Amino acid sequence: QEYLAERTGPAVMVCASREVDAYCAKNGLDFVHLLRPFCNLRNVNAPVRTVGDQAYRIQDLTIRAYAPTTMYQPSLSAADEHLQRVLRSFQVQKEVEGVEVGEEASLHGFLGKMVDRARESKTPWWKKFRHEFDRLLLFGTHETLDS
């Protein structure tokens, strides 16, 4: 539930003055980082009506705060190209060094190592791919600026 709230809550662009940015930079932060802990609203209990005139209450709300420089939506072709690069970086390399041709024990040892490694991380690329996919689709078209 927290994962969905972080991805689907309303996005807010935070524009700080130069003085505020300079003050926050002294601590290695920016103003958006200072606001984020206050963007998780719990027990709001606010009544809301949908377009179809259905009433419901919002209990918890996560507001996503972003600096103007990070609030953009890449084109579909650019996003697809980036995700392909992410997947290519995780392609399994051929690792047959150390396997003697015709030696069954050598092949068993190699396959045993590969199975052990596969058990450790069945899909090592999935976590990075999901993170990048979510990042690329973070904003709807109505929530971003076109440069």
PDB file of C-alpha atoms in Angstrom:
ATOM      1  CA  GLN A   1       0.000   0.000   0.000  1.00  0.00           C
ATOM      2  CA  GLU A   2       2.866   2.360   0.771  1.00  0.00           C
ATOM      3  CA  TYR A   3       4.464   1.569  -2.592  1.00  0.00           C
ATOM      4  CA  LEU A   4       1.274   2.578  -4.423  1.00  0.00           C
ATOM      5  CA  ALA A   5       0.872   5.748  -2.375  1.00  0.00           C
ATOM      6  CA  GLU A   6       4.394   6.828  -3.306  1.00  0.00           C
ATOM      7  CA  ARG A   7       3.661   6.305  -7.007  1.00  0.00           C
ATOM      8  CA  THR A   8       0.097   7.602  -7.321  1.00  0.00           C
ATOM      9  CA  GLY A   9      -0.247  10.495  -4.881  1.00  0.00           C
ATOM     10  CA  PRO A  10      -0.555  14.039  -6.184  1.00  0.00           C
ATOM     11  CA  ALA A  11       2.724  15.511  -7.460  1.00  0.00           C
ATOM     12  CA  VAL A  12       3.666  19.017  -6.354  1.00  0.00           C
ATOM     13  CA  MET A  13       6.435  21.126  -7.859  1.00  0.00           C
ATOM     14  CA  VAL A  14       8.362  22.972  -5.154  1.00  0.00           C
ATOM     15  CA  CYS A  15      10.086  26.162  -6.299  1.00  0.00           C
ATOM     16  CA  ALA A  16      12.334  27.650  -3.622  1.00  0.00           C
ATOM     17  CA  SER A  17      14.051  31.019  -3.669  1.00  0.00           C
ATOM     18  CA  ARG A  18      17.822  31.294  -4.192  1.00  0.00           C
ATOM     19  CA  GLU A  19      18.249  32.208  -0.533  1.00  0.00           C
ATOM     20  CA  VAL A  20      16.431  29.063   0.643  1.00  0.00           C
ATOM     21  CA  ASP A  21      18.427  26.871  -1.768  1.00  0.00           C
ATOM     22  CA  ALA A  22      21.691  28.433  -0.561  1.00  0.00           C
ATOM     23  CA  TYR A  23      20.742  27.913   3.079  1.00  0.00           C
ATOM     24  CA  CYS A  24      19.770  24.263   2.503  1.00  0.00           C
ATOM     25  CA  ALA A  25      22.913  23.618   0.434  1.00  0.00           C
ATOM     26  CA  LYS A  26      25.028  24.329   3.543  1.00  0.00           C
ATOM     27  CA  ASN A  27      23.725  21.009   4.926  1.00  0.00           C
ATOM     28  CA  GLY A  28      23.953  19.148   1.616  1.00  0.00           C
ATOM     29  CA  LEU A  29      20.170  19.167   1.099  1.00  0.00           C
ATOM     30  CA  ASP A  30      17.650  21.006  -0.960  1.00  0.00           C
ATOM     31  CA  PHE A  31      14.295  22.395   0.109  1.00  0.00           C
ATOM     32  CA  VAL A  32      12.377  19.440  -1.362  1.00  0.00           C
ATOM     33  CA  HIS A  33      14.294  17.026   0.883  1.00  0.00           C
ATOM     34  CA  LEU A  34      13.338  19.105   3.906  1.00  0.00           C
ATOM     35  CA  LEU A  35       9.643  18.973   2.976  1.00  0.00           C
ATOM     36  CA  ARG A  36       9.349  15.254   2.182  1.00  0.00           C
ATOM     37  CA  PRO A  37       8.957  14.015   5.787  1.00  0.00           C
ATOM     38  CA  PHE A  38       5.870  16.247   6.086  1.00  0.00           C
ATOM     39  CA  CYS A  39       4.266  14.935   2.881  1.00  0.00           C
ATOM     40  CA  ASN A  40       2.888  11.743   4.452  1.00  0.00           C
ATOM     41  CA  LEU A  41      -0.458  12.748   5.893  1.00  0.00           C
ATOM     42  CA  ARG A  42      -2.115  10.159   8.155  1.00  0.00           C
ATOM     43  CA  ASN A  43      -5.681  10.098   9.532  1.00  0.00           C
ATOM     44  CA  VAL A  44      -6.804  12.989   7.336  1.00  0.00           C
ATOM     45  CA  ASN A  45     -10.444  11.843   7.272  1.00  0.00           C
ATOM     46  CA  ALA A  46     -11.410  14.337   4.563  1.00  0.00           C
ATOM     47  CA  PRO A  47     -14.662  13.896   2.582  1.00  0.00           C
ATOM     48  CA  VAL A  48     -14.248  13.866  -1.213  1.00  0.00           C
ATOM     49  CA  ARG A  49     -16.693  13.521  -4.103  1.00  0.00           C
ATOM     50  CA  THR A  50     -15.802  11.959  -7.431  1.00  0.00           C
ATOM     51  CA  VAL A  51     -16.943  13.223 -10.822  1.00  0.00           C
ATOM     52  CA  GLY A  52     -19.698  10.583 -10.665  1.00  0.00           C
ATOM     53  CA  ASP A  53     -20.900  12.186  -7.411  1.00  0.00           C
ATOM     54  CA  GLN A  54     -19.808   9.279  -5.219  1.00  0.00           C
ATOM     55  CA  ALA A  55     -18.644  10.286  -1.763  1.00  0.00           C
ATOM     56  CA  TYR A  56     -15.733   8.707   0.078  1.00  0.00           C
ATOM     57  CA  ARG A  57     -13.229   9.719   2.728  1.00  0.00           C
ATOM     58  CA  ILE A  58      -9.488  10.046   2.322  1.00  0.00           C
ATOM     59  CA  GLN A  59      -7.763   8.584   5.353  1.00  0.00           C
ATOM     60  CA  ASP A  60      -4.090   8.651   4.308  1.00  0.00           C
ATOM     61  CA  LEU A  61      -2.488  10.809   1.643  1.00  0.00           C
ATOM     62  CA  THR A  62       1.067  10.934   0.332  1.00  0.00           C
ATOM     63  CA  ILE A  63       2.025  14.085  -1.542  1.00  0.00           C
ATOM     64  CA  ARG A  64       4.983  13.743  -3.893  1.00  0.00           C
ATOM     65  CA  ALA A  65       7.220  16.854  -3.806  1.00  0.00           C
ATOM     66  CA  TYR A  66       9.703  17.508  -6.636  1.00  0.00           C
ATOM     67  CA  ALA A  67      12.103  20.228  -7.681  1.00  0.00           C
ATOM     68  CA  PRO A  68      11.356  21.808 -11.090  1.00  0.00           C
ATOM     69  CA  THR A  69      14.482  20.280 -12.644  1.00  0.00           C
ATOM     70  CA  THR A  70      13.392  16.716 -11.834  1.00  0.00           C
ATOM     71  CA  MET A  71       9.751  16.960 -12.833  1.00  0.00           C
ATOM     72  CA  TYR A  72       9.662  15.822 -16.446  1.00  0.00           C
ATOM     73  CA  GLN A  73       8.238  12.962 -18.464  1.00  0.00           C
ATOM     74  CA  PRO A  74      10.487  11.496 -21.191  1.00  0.00           C
ATOM     75  CA  SER A  75       9.025  10.575 -24.552  1.00  0.00           C
ATOM     76  CA  LEU A  76       7.925   6.968 -25.074  1.00  0.00           C
ATOM     77  CA  SER A  77      10.809   6.256 -27.452  1.00  0.00           C
ATOM     78  CA  ALA A  78      13.378   7.707 -25.022  1.00  0.00           C
ATOM     79  CA  ALA A  79      11.879   5.710 -22.137  1.00  0.00           C
ATOM     80  CA  ASP A  80      11.891   2.502 -24.197  1.00  0.00           C
ATOM     81  CA  GLU A  81      15.509   3.032 -25.229  1.00  0.00           C
ATOM     82  CA  HIS A  82      16.537   3.636 -21.619  1.00  0.00           C
ATOM     83  CA  LEU A  83      14.796   0.462 -20.402  1.00  0.00           C
ATOM     84  CA  GLN A  84      16.479  -1.556 -23.154  1.00  0.00           C
ATOM     85  CA  ARG A  85      19.873  -0.229 -21.977  1.00  0.00           C
ATOM     86  CA  VAL A  86      18.997  -1.281 -18.414  1.00  0.00           C
ATOM     87  CA  LEU A  87      18.161  -4.809 -19.566  1.00  0.00           C
ATOM     88  CA  ARG A  88      21.279  -5.047 -21.743  1.00  0.00           C
ATOM     89  CA  SER A  89      23.448  -4.147 -18.753  1.00  0.00           C
ATOM     90  CA  PHE A  90      22.171  -7.295 -16.981  1.00  0.00           C
ATOM     91  CA  GLN A  91      22.579  -9.761 -19.840  1.00  0.00           C
ATOM     92  CA  VAL A  92      24.218 -12.963 -18.694  1.00  0.00           C
ATOM     93  CA  GLN A  93      27.704 -13.360 -20.067  1.00  0.00           C
ATOM     94  CA  LYS A  94      28.899 -16.754 -21.244  1.00  0.00           C
ATOM     95  CA  GLU A  95      30.892 -18.210 -18.382  1.00  0.00           C
ATOM     96  CA  VAL A  96      32.277 -21.480 -19.619  1.00  0.00           C
ATOM     97  CA  GLU A  97      35.892 -20.955 -18.624  1.00  0.00           C
ATOM     98  CA  GLY A  98      37.140 -23.814 -16.524  1.00  0.00           C
ATOM     99  CA  VAL A  99      34.850 -26.405 -18.120  1.00  0.00           C
ATOM    100  CA  GLU A 100      36.869 -29.198 -19.668  1.00  0.00           C
ATOM    101  CA  VAL A 101      35.424 -30.576 -22.886  1.00  0.00           C
ATOM    102  CA  GLY A 102      34.205 -34.136 -22.395  1.00  0.00           C
ATOM    103  CA  GLU A 103      34.690 -34.136 -18.618  1.00  0.00           C
ATOM    104  CA  GLU A 104      31.428 -34.785 -16.846  1.00  0.00           C
ATOM    105  CA  ALA A 105      32.669 -33.762 -13.379  1.00  0.00           C
ATOM    106  CA  SER A 106      33.809 -30.398 -14.695  1.00  0.00           C
ATOM    107  CA  LEU A 107      30.429 -29.783 -16.309  1.00  0.00           C
ATOM    108  CA  HIS A 108      28.570 -30.821 -13.124  1.00  0.00           C
ATOM    109  CA  GLY A 109      30.681 -28.387 -11.089  1.00  0.00           C
ATOM    110  CA  PHE A 110      29.945 -25.564 -13.529  1.00  0.00           C
ATOM    111  CA  LEU A 111      26.201 -26.288 -13.572  1.00  0.00           C
ATOM    112  CA  GLY A 112      26.141 -26.539  -9.769  1.00  0.00           C
ATOM    113  CA  LYS A 113      27.689 -23.064  -9.497  1.00  0.00           C
ATOM    114  CA  MET A 114      25.179 -21.663 -11.976  1.00  0.00           C
ATOM    115  CA  VAL A 115      22.226 -23.191 -10.096  1.00  0.00           C
ATOM    116  CA  ASP A 116      23.494 -21.813  -6.783  1.00  0.00           C
ATOM    117  CA  ARG A 117      23.877 -18.370  -8.292  1.00  0.00           C
ATOM    118  CA  ALA A 118      20.403 -18.562  -9.821  1.00  0.00           C
ATOM    119  CA  ARG A 119      18.924 -19.450  -6.428  1.00  0.00           C
ATOM    120  CA  GLU A 120      20.574 -16.410  -4.869  1.00  0.00           C
ATOM    121  CA  SER A 121      19.051 -14.022  -7.374  1.00  0.00           C
ATOM    122  CA  LYS A 122      16.539 -15.507  -9.772  1.00  0.00           C
ATOM    123  CA  THR A 123      16.015 -12.275 -11.672  1.00  0.00           C
ATOM    124  CA  PRO A 124      18.795  -9.857 -10.770  1.00  0.00           C
ATOM    125  CA  TRP A 125      17.604  -7.344 -13.369  1.00  0.00           C
ATOM    126  CA  TRP A 126      13.997  -7.084 -12.163  1.00  0.00           C
ATOM    127  CA  LYS A 127      14.538  -4.715  -9.219  1.00  0.00           C
ATOM    128  CA  LYS A 128      16.549  -2.226 -11.293  1.00  0.00           C
ATOM    129  CA  PHE A 129      14.141  -2.540 -14.243  1.00  0.00           C
ATOM    130  CA  ARG A 130      11.094  -1.905 -12.020  1.00  0.00           C
ATOM    131  CA  HIS A 131      12.775   1.077 -10.380  1.00  0.00           C
ATOM    132  CA  GLU A 132      13.661   2.633 -13.732  1.00  0.00           C
ATOM    133  CA  PHE A 133      10.231   1.836 -15.212  1.00  0.00           C
ATOM    134  CA  ASP A 134       8.486   3.503 -12.271  1.00  0.00           C
ATOM    135  CA  ARG A 135      10.827   6.465 -12.457  1.00  0.00           C
ATOM    136  CA  LEU A 136      10.146   6.962 -16.165  1.00  0.00           C
ATOM    137  CA  LEU A 137       6.375   6.821 -15.638  1.00  0.00           C
ATOM    138  CA  LEU A 138       6.381   8.816 -12.421  1.00  0.00           C
ATOM    139  CA  PHE A 139       4.319  11.697 -13.746  1.00  0.00           C
ATOM    140  CA  GLY A 140       1.205  11.883 -15.836  1.00  0.00           C
ATOM    141  CA  THR A 141       1.170  14.248 -18.810  1.00  0.00           C
ATOM    142  CA  HIS A 142      -0.820  16.784 -16.795  1.00  0.00           C
ATOM    143  CA  GLU A 143       1.793  16.793 -14.019  1.00  0.00           C
ATOM    144  CA  THR A 144       4.939  17.663 -15.972  1.00  0.00           C
ATOM    145  CA  LEU A 145       6.564  20.524 -17.796  1.00  0.00           C
ATOM    146  CA  ASP A 146       7.635  20.332 -21.412  1.00  0.00           C
ATOM    147  CA  SER A 147      11.096  21.770 -21.918  1.00  0.00           C
TER     148      SER A 147
END
